[in-house]
mmCIF file of C-alpha atoms in Angstrom:
data_model
loop_
_atom_site.group_PDB
_atom_site.id
_atom_site.type_symbol
_atom_site.label_atom_id
_atom_site.label_comp_id
_atom_site.label_asym_id
_atom_site.label_seq_id
_atom_site.Cartn_x
_atom_site.Cartn_y
_atom_site.Cartn_z
ATOM 1 C CA MET A 20 -12.652 -8.714 5.628
ATOM 2 C CA ASP A 21 -12.347 -11.243 2.827
ATOM 3 C CA TYR A 22 -10.280 -14.325 3.575
ATOM 4 C CA PRO A 23 -6.851 -14.003 1.949
ATOM 5 C CA ARG A 24 -6.003 -15.883 -1.218
ATOM 6 C CA VAL A 25 -2.833 -17.860 -1.907
ATOM 7 C CA PHE A 26 -1.183 -17.999 -5.326
ATOM 8 C CA GLY A 27 1.640 -20.178 -6.613
ATOM 9 C CA ARG A 28 3.623 -20.972 -9.732
ATOM 10 C CA PHE A 29 4.680 -24.572 -10.355
ATOM 11 C CA ILE A 30 6.864 -26.467 -12.806
ATOM 12 C CA PHE A 31 7.492 -30.184 -13.241
ATOM 13 C CA ARG A 32 11.007 -31.434 -14.002
ATOM 14 C CA PHE A 33 13.270 -34.386 -13.202
ATOM 15 C CA GLY A 34 10.237 -36.222 -11.864
ATOM 16 C CA PHE A 35 9.559 -33.613 -9.153
ATOM 17 C CA VAL A 36 7.204 -30.675 -8.669
ATOM 18 C CA PHE A 37 8.886 -27.319 -7.991
ATOM 19 C CA ARG A 38 6.952 -24.334 -6.660
ATOM 20 C CA THR A 39 8.972 -21.423 -7.975
ATOM 21 C CA SER A 40 6.989 -18.625 -6.327
ATOM 22 C CA ALA A 41 4.128 -18.074 -3.903
ATOM 23 C CA TYR A 42 2.424 -15.257 -2.083
ATOM 24 C CA ILE A 43 -0.597 -14.601 0.129
ATOM 25 C CA GLN A 44 -2.796 -11.648 -0.788
ATOM 26 C CA TRP A 45 -5.273 -9.700 1.315
ATOM 27 C CA GLY A 46 -7.584 -7.548 -0.795
ATOM 28 C CA HIS A 47 -6.277 -6.385 -4.154
ATOM 29 C CA SER A 48 -3.233 -4.327 -3.190
ATOM 30 C CA SER A 49 0.203 -5.466 -4.344
ATOM 31 C CA ARG A 50 1.944 -3.570 -1.553
ATOM 32 C CA SER A 51 4.269 -5.789 0.466
ATOM 33 C CA LEU A 52 3.257 -6.564 4.027
ATOM 34 C CA GLY A 53 6.450 -8.553 4.586
ATOM 35 C CA SER A 54 8.182 -11.745 3.518
ATOM 36 C CA VAL A 55 9.039 -15.197 4.822
ATOM 37 C CA LEU A 56 12.004 -17.474 4.137
ATOM 38 C CA MET A 57 11.445 -21.174 4.772
ATOM 39 C CA LEU A 58 13.073 -24.456 3.769
ATOM 40 C CA ASN A 59 10.986 -25.601 0.799
ATOM 41 C CA PRO A 60 7.352 -25.671 -0.348
ATOM 42 C CA GLY A 61 5.227 -28.129 1.582
ATOM 43 C CA SER A 62 1.831 -29.537 0.726
ATOM 44 C CA ALA A 63 0.005 -26.465 -0.624
ATOM 45 C CA GLN A 64 -1.280 -27.174 -4.121
ATOM 46 C CA PHE A 65 -4.104 -26.194 -6.463
ATOM 47 C CA ALA A 66 -5.628 -29.621 -7.172
ATOM 48 C CA GLN A 67 -8.327 -28.795 -4.600
ATOM 49 C CA THR A 68 -8.976 -25.210 -5.775
ATOM 50 C CA ASP A 69 -8.661 -25.554 -9.553
ATOM 51 C CA PRO A 70 -8.333 -29.089 -10.972
ATOM 52 C CA ASN A 71 -7.766 -27.590 -14.434
ATOM 53 C CA LEU A 72 -4.471 -26.091 -13.292
ATOM 54 C CA ASP A 73 -3.435 -29.414 -11.813
ATOM 55 C CA THR A 74 -4.168 -31.019 -15.173
ATOM 56 C CA GLN A 75 -2.204 -28.274 -16.904
ATOM 57 C CA LEU A 76 0.836 -28.928 -14.729
ATOM 58 C CA LYS A 77 0.759 -32.642 -15.497
ATOM 59 C CA LYS A 78 0.210 -32.070 -19.227
ATOM 60 C CA TYR A 79 2.458 -29.097 -19.982
ATOM 61 C CA GLY A 80 4.897 -29.128 -17.071
ATOM 62 C CA ALA A 81 3.994 -25.650 -15.809
ATOM 63 C CA ALA A 82 0.998 -23.919 -14.229
ATOM 64 C CA MET A 83 0.154 -20.989 -11.996
ATOM 65 C CA GLY A 84 -2.927 -19.908 -10.087
ATOM 66 C CA GLN A 85 -4.724 -19.935 -6.765
ATOM 67 C CA ILE A 86 -3.842 -22.729 -4.371
ATOM 68 C CA LYS A 87 -5.321 -24.086 -1.167
ATOM 69 C CA ALA A 88 -3.469 -23.053 1.977
ATOM 70 C CA ASP A 89 -1.766 -25.793 3.987
ATOM 71 C CA PRO A 90 -1.276 -25.564 7.791
ATOM 72 C CA THR A 91 1.940 -23.554 7.379
ATOM 73 C CA LEU A 92 0.271 -20.945 5.183
ATOM 74 C CA ASP A 93 -2.695 -20.815 7.573
ATOM 75 C CA GLN A 94 -0.241 -20.112 10.403
ATOM 76 C CA LEU A 95 1.386 -17.310 8.391
ATOM 77 C CA ILE A 96 -2.045 -15.829 7.692
ATOM 78 C CA ARG A 97 -2.766 -15.782 11.417
ATOM 79 C CA PHE A 98 0.593 -14.150 12.135
ATOM 80 C CA VAL A 99 0.139 -11.344 9.605
ATOM 81 C CA GLU A 100 -3.406 -10.627 10.735
ATOM 82 C CA ARG A 101 -2.182 -10.369 14.314
ATOM 83 C CA ILE A 102 0.628 -7.915 13.688
ATOM 84 C CA TYR A 103 -1.539 -5.770 11.417
ATOM 85 C CA MET A 104 -4.411 -5.868 13.944
ATOM 86 C CA GLY A 105 -6.836 -7.820 11.790
ATOM 87 C CA HIS A 106 -6.936 -5.584 8.711
ATOM 88 C CA PRO A 107 -3.919 -6.191 6.467
ATOM 89 C CA THR A 108 -4.094 -5.052 2.850
ATOM 90 C CA GLY A 109 -1.344 -6.291 0.560
ATOM 91 C CA THR A 110 0.814 -9.362 0.026
ATOM 92 C CA LEU A 111 3.105 -11.630 2.011
ATOM 93 C CA GLN A 112 5.857 -13.006 -0.255
ATOM 94 C CA ILE A 113 7.027 -16.537 0.481
ATOM 95 C CA TYR A 114 10.609 -17.521 -0.312
ATOM 96 C CA ASN A 115 12.311 -20.887 0.093
ATOM 97 C CA LEU A 116 15.914 -22.087 0.277
ATOM 98 C CA PHE A 117 15.001 -24.371 -2.618
ATOM 99 C CA HIS A 118 11.904 -24.813 -4.802
ATOM 100 C CA LEU A 119 11.443 -28.593 -4.630
ATOM 101 C CA GLN A 120 7.991 -29.388 -3.216
ATOM 102 C CA GLU A 121 8.029 -32.170 -0.636
ATOM 103 C CA THR A 122 6.144 -32.491 2.651
ATOM 104 C CA ARG A 123 8.821 -34.375 4.628
ATOM 105 C CA ALA A 124 11.820 -32.097 5.229
ATOM 106 C CA GLU A 125 14.511 -34.792 5.313
ATOM 107 C CA ASP A 126 13.358 -36.261 2.003
ATOM 108 C CA ALA A 127 13.222 -32.822 0.430
ATOM 109 C CA ILE A 128 16.761 -31.978 1.553
ATOM 110 C CA ASN A 129 18.180 -35.283 0.355
ATOM 111 C CA HIS A 130 16.569 -34.823 -3.073
ATOM 112 C CA PHE A 131 17.848 -31.248 -3.209
ATOM 113 C CA GLU A 132 21.381 -32.353 -2.351
ATOM 114 C CA GLN A 133 21.250 -35.026 -5.048
ATOM 115 C CA LEU A 134 19.878 -32.728 -7.761
ATOM 116 C CA VAL A 135 22.539 -30.082 -7.070
ATOM 117 C CA ASN A 136 25.341 -32.648 -7.005
ATOM 118 C CA GLU A 137 24.124 -33.995 -10.347
ATOM 119 C CA ASN A 138 24.110 -30.442 -11.782
ATOM 120 C CA LYS A 139 20.414 -30.698 -12.573
ATOM 121 C CA ILE A 140 19.518 -27.610 -10.557
ATOM 122 C CA MET A 141 21.555 -24.632 -9.377
ATOM 123 C CA LEU A 142 22.292 -23.989 -5.732
ATOM 124 C CA THR A 143 21.315 -20.336 -6.175
ATOM 125 C CA GLU A 144 18.161 -20.708 -8.242
ATOM 126 C CA SER A 145 15.854 -19.590 -5.437
ATOM 127 C CA LEU A 146 18.067 -16.678 -4.310
ATOM 128 C CA VAL A 147 16.542 -13.273 -5.088
ATOM 129 C CA THR A 148 18.249 -9.920 -5.617
ATOM 130 C CA LYS A 149 18.938 -7.341 -2.926
ATOM 131 C CA ASP A 150 16.598 -4.944 -4.732
ATOM 132 C CA GLU A 151 13.734 -7.412 -4.436
ATOM 133 C CA LEU A 152 14.379 -7.966 -0.734
ATOM 134 C CA GLN A 153 14.343 -4.215 -0.163
ATOM 135 C CA ARG A 154 10.724 -4.112 -1.379
ATOM 136 C CA HIS A 155 9.666 -5.755 1.878
ATOM 137 C CA PRO A 156 9.519 -4.093 5.307
ATOM 138 C CA TRP A 157 10.670 -7.283 7.061
ATOM 139 C CA MET A 158 11.510 -10.956 6.644
ATOM 140 C CA LEU A 159 10.585 -13.831 8.953
ATOM 141 C CA ILE A 160 13.173 -16.630 8.768
ATOM 142 C CA GLY A 161 11.839 -20.080 9.600
ATOM 143 C CA TRP A 162 13.659 -22.757 7.602
ATOM 144 C CA GLY A 163 13.637 -25.226 10.492
ATOM 145 C CA ILE A 164 16.386 -26.739 12.606
ATOM 146 C CA HIS A 165 17.135 -29.834 10.513
ATOM 147 C CA SER A 166 20.884 -30.238 10.218
ATOM 148 C CA GLN A 167 23.339 -32.897 9.078
ATOM 149 C CA ALA A 168 27.033 -32.517 8.318
ATOM 150 C CA SER A 169 26.511 -34.179 4.928
ATOM 151 C CA TRP A 170 24.055 -31.511 3.731
ATOM 152 C CA HIS A 171 26.731 -29.289 2.209
ATOM 153 C CA ASN A 172 24.499 -27.676 -0.403
ATOM 154 C CA LEU A 173 21.850 -26.776 2.163
ATOM 155 C CA HIS A 174 24.460 -25.168 4.424
ATOM 156 C CA GLU A 175 25.790 -23.155 1.486
ATOM 157 C CA ALA A 176 22.273 -22.049 0.483
ATOM 158 C CA LYS A 177 21.659 -20.770 4.019
ATOM 159 C CA LYS A 178 24.937 -18.827 3.972
ATOM 160 C CA LEU A 179 24.117 -17.227 0.630
ATOM 161 C CA TRP A 180 20.651 -16.179 1.756
ATOM 162 C CA LEU A 181 21.915 -14.758 5.075
ATOM 163 C CA GLN A 182 24.557 -12.744 3.239
ATOM 164 C CA GLN A 183 22.002 -11.409 0.775
ATOM 165 C CA ILE A 184 19.664 -10.482 3.635
ATOM 166 C CA ALA A 185 22.477 -8.679 5.445
ATOM 167 C CA ASP A 186 23.555 -6.818 2.287
ATOM 168 C CA SER A 187 19.978 -5.725 1.550
ATOM 169 C CA GLY A 188 19.456 -4.236 5.008
ATOM 170 C CA ILE A 189 16.013 -5.819 5.404
ATOM 171 C CA LEU A 190 14.859 -6.341 8.984
ATOM 172 C CA ALA A 191 15.028 -10.095 9.564
ATOM 173 C CA PHE A 192 13.876 -12.077 12.592
ATOM 174 C CA GLY A 193 12.710 -15.490 13.766
ATOM 175 C CA LYS A 194 12.997 -17.856 16.699
ATOM 176 C CA HIS A 195 16.701 -18.746 16.728
ATOM 177 C CA ASN A 196 17.973 -22.049 18.087
ATOM 178 C CA GLY A 197 21.404 -20.628 18.920
ATOM 179 C CA LYS A 198 23.146 -22.844 16.350
ATOM 180 C CA GLY A 199 22.559 -20.831 13.208
ATOM 181 C CA ASP A 200 19.069 -22.113 12.434
ATOM 182 C CA TYR A 201 15.520 -20.828 12.934
ATOM 183 C CA TYR A 202 12.497 -22.774 14.128
ATOM 184 C CA HIS A 203 9.742 -23.357 11.609
ATOM 185 C CA PRO A 204 6.788 -20.982 12.221
ATOM 186 C CA CYS A 205 4.282 -23.874 12.200
ATOM 187 C CA PRO A 206 5.247 -26.726 14.562
ATOM 188 C CA GLN A 207 4.075 -30.186 13.506
ATOM 189 C CA ILE A 208 2.396 -30.647 16.892
ATOM 190 C CA GLN A 209 -0.790 -28.617 16.581
ATOM 191 C CA SER A 210 -0.993 -27.789 20.294
ATOM 192 C CA LYS A 211 2.319 -25.889 20.018
ATOM 193 C CA ARG A 212 1.260 -23.610 17.170
ATOM 194 C CA ASP A 213 -0.354 -20.925 19.320
ATOM 195 C CA THR A 214 2.746 -20.789 21.507
ATOM 196 C CA MET A 215 4.971 -20.307 18.448
ATOM 197 C CA LEU A 216 2.616 -17.632 17.130
ATOM 198 C CA ASN A 217 2.821 -15.770 20.435
ATOM 199 C CA THR A 218 6.619 -16.041 20.438
ATOM 200 C CA LEU A 219 6.956 -14.678 16.905
ATOM 201 C CA GLU A 220 4.536 -11.854 17.625
ATOM 202 C CA THR A 221 6.527 -10.887 20.721
ATOM 203 C CA ILE A 222 9.794 -10.886 18.764
ATOM 204 C CA PHE A 223 8.209 -8.759 16.035
ATOM 205 C CA GLU A 224 6.659 -6.270 18.468
ATOM 206 C CA THR A 225 9.824 -5.816 20.555
ATOM 207 C CA GLU A 226 12.669 -6.186 18.055
ATOM 208 C CA VAL A 227 11.280 -5.372 14.608
ATOM 209 C CA LYS A 228 8.277 -3.077 14.783
ATOM 210 C CA PRO A 229 10.109 -0.257 16.642
ATOM 211 C CA LEU A 230 12.576 -0.072 13.720
ATOM 212 C CA ILE A 231 9.945 0.113 10.961
ATOM 213 C CA PRO A 232 8.860 3.618 9.870
ATOM 214 C CA PHE A 233 5.279 4.341 10.874
ATOM 215 C CA GLU A 234 4.236 4.701 7.234
ATOM 216 C CA GLU A 235 5.304 1.119 6.494
ATOM 217 C CA LEU A 236 2.907 -0.220 9.121
ATOM 218 C CA ILE A 237 -0.092 1.709 7.836
ATOM 219 C CA GLN A 238 -1.998 -0.512 5.455
ATOM 220 C CA HIS A 239 -4.904 1.822 4.660
ATOM 221 C CA ARG A 240 -4.992 4.619 2.080
ATOM 222 C CA TYR A 241 -5.306 7.499 4.554
ATOM 223 C CA THR A 242 -4.146 8.313 8.088
ATOM 224 C CA VAL A 243 -5.962 10.779 10.347
ATOM 225 C CA MET A 244 -3.232 13.068 11.682
ATOM 226 C CA LYS A 245 -5.197 15.725 13.602
ATOM 227 C CA TRP A 246 -8.822 16.434 14.624
ATOM 228 C CA ASN A 247 -10.244 19.691 15.909
ATOM 229 C CA GLY A 248 -12.287 17.827 18.505
ATOM 230 C CA LYS A 249 -15.640 18.876 17.089
ATOM 231 C CA ASN A 250 -18.394 16.754 15.578
ATOM 232 C CA GLY A 251 -20.889 16.987 12.762
ATOM 233 C CA SER A 252 -20.569 19.853 10.295
ATOM 234 C CA ASP A 253 -18.003 21.576 12.558
ATOM 235 C CA ALA A 254 -15.535 18.663 12.461
ATOM 236 C CA GLN A 255 -12.239 19.240 10.665
ATOM 237 C CA TYR A 256 -9.324 16.861 10.117
ATOM 238 C CA ILE A 257 -5.780 16.855 8.810
ATOM 239 C CA ILE A 258 -5.495 13.726 6.660
ATOM 240 C CA ARG A 259 -2.382 12.158 5.117
ATOM 241 C CA ASP A 260 -2.520 10.192 1.862
ATOM 242 C CA ASN A 261 -0.177 7.262 2.552
ATOM 243 C CA THR A 262 0.467 6.613 -1.144
ATOM 244 C CA ASN A 263 2.331 9.907 -1.678
ATOM 245 C CA ARG A 264 2.554 11.381 1.869
ATOM 246 C CA THR A 265 0.618 14.515 0.960
ATOM 247 C CA GLN A 266 -1.721 16.132 3.496
ATOM 248 C CA SER A 267 -5.019 17.981 3.276
ATOM 249 C CA LEU A 268 -7.612 19.676 5.468
ATOM 250 C CA ILE A 269 -10.819 17.637 5.319
ATOM 251 C CA ALA A 270 -14.247 18.960 6.294
ATOM 252 C CA LYS A 271 -17.809 18.392 5.143
ATOM 253 C CA GLY A 272 -18.571 20.339 1.969
ATOM 254 C CA LEU A 273 -14.893 21.171 1.397
ATOM 255 C CA ASN A 274 -13.024 19.739 -1.577
ATOM 256 C CA PRO A 275 -9.625 18.441 -0.409
ATOM 257 C CA VAL A 276 -6.462 20.145 -1.641
ATOM 258 C CA TRP A 277 -3.353 18.029 -1.161
ATOM 259 C CA PHE A 278 -0.002 19.568 -0.211
ATOM 260 C CA HIS A 279 3.501 18.143 0.113
ATOM 261 C CA LEU A 280 3.640 19.808 3.522
ATOM 262 C CA ASN A 281 3.274 18.641 7.108
ATOM 263 C CA LEU A 282 0.020 20.487 7.786
ATOM 264 C CA ASP A 283 -0.289 18.677 11.097
ATOM 265 C CA SER A 284 2.793 20.572 12.327
ATOM 266 C CA ASP A 285 1.319 24.005 11.592
ATOM 267 C CA PRO A 286 0.999 26.157 14.757
ATOM 268 C CA ALA A 287 -2.633 26.841 13.814
ATOM 269 C CA VAL A 288 -3.549 23.222 14.630
ATOM 270 C CA SER A 289 -1.188 22.723 17.561
ATOM 271 C CA GLN A 290 -4.144 22.378 19.951
ATOM 272 C CA TRP A 291 -5.930 19.826 17.788
ATOM 273 C CA LEU A 292 -6.052 16.212 18.902
ATOM 274 C CA SER A 293 -3.590 13.715 17.463
ATOM 275 C CA LYS A 294 -5.329 10.738 15.811
ATOM 276 C CA GLN A 295 -2.405 8.858 14.233
ATOM 277 C CA ASN A 296 -3.746 5.521 15.463
ATOM 278 C CA ARG A 297 -6.682 5.733 13.023
ATOM 279 C CA SER A 298 -6.437 4.897 9.317
ATOM 280 C CA ILE A 299 -9.121 4.618 6.643
ATOM 281 C CA ASP A 300 -9.532 3.554 3.012
ATOM 282 C CA GLU A 301 -12.167 6.116 1.940
ATOM 283 C CA LEU A 302 -12.357 9.757 3.001
ATOM 284 C CA GLN A 303 -16.089 9.557 3.737
ATOM 285 C CA GLN A 304 -15.289 7.036 6.480
ATOM 286 C CA ILE A 305 -13.910 9.860 8.586
ATOM 287 C CA PHE A 306 -17.445 11.176 9.160
ATOM 288 C CA SER A 307 -19.014 7.808 9.984
#
C-alpha cells in the first residue's frame, strides 16, 4: 500500500497564513472515509515537499498542493488505517473551527478572537453545509480542551459546528472531557499517543461502527457475498459491485452479468458459504 498523501490550500492575509482546506488521500479514490473537526491547522506545510508552492504563497498570497504531514496528521493516518484494517482507499477530510495556522493553541485562539472582533474574518467562515457533512460516514471531534471565559468567539464557533453536525445527522464521536470539549487526537506527550489511539479506536468500534451500514465500511470495489465451496475451475461466487450495489455470478470462463437483485438471497445458493468479510479491487483477485 502506498503511503497516503496530504493536500492543503493556503492563503495569506492580515499577516497570517490560513489553511482553508486539507485532506488525506489513500490511493486515487475521492470516496470519503470520514472526517475530522479540530481547533485550527497546526504545523503542516508544503515548504518541505514543494518549495515552489511555498514561494507562490509568499508571492501571490495563495497556493495549494501536497504538504508534509505533521504529528497530528500522522496520528490521523494511523487511526484511519487501524479502523479500515490497513487498506483504506479514499480521503479523510480535515475541518477546523477556524482556518488560522498556528502551532500553539492559545496564540491561535487569541489571534482568532482579535481578528473576529476587528471584523477582519467571519466567525462562520470555516463552517460547512449540512449537505457536505452528509458526504462523510462519520466525524471525529478533537478540538482540544482549551477553554477561557473570554474566548466568546471560540465558544460560539463550537456551538455553531455542533448544531450543524446534529442537523446533518452525521455520526460524531471523540474523547469527551465532560465539559463540552473533546480531547485532541494527538497528545503533545508522545508516550500518550498510542493510548489515545487505542481509546479512539475503542469508541469507534463500540459506538460508531455498529451504526454505519456495511457498504460504507467496504473500501474495495467488490465484495464476495457467497462461495460454492469449490476450488479451481469449479469455483463459483456471488459478487457485489460496491459502486452500484449490483450482483453477479462469477466463475472462470464466464462473463459477468450484473443485476440489481440480491442474488445471494436466492434459494439456489442458500447452502453456499457466506464470504462478506472479503473484499477485492479486481475480479481476477477472487481466483488468486
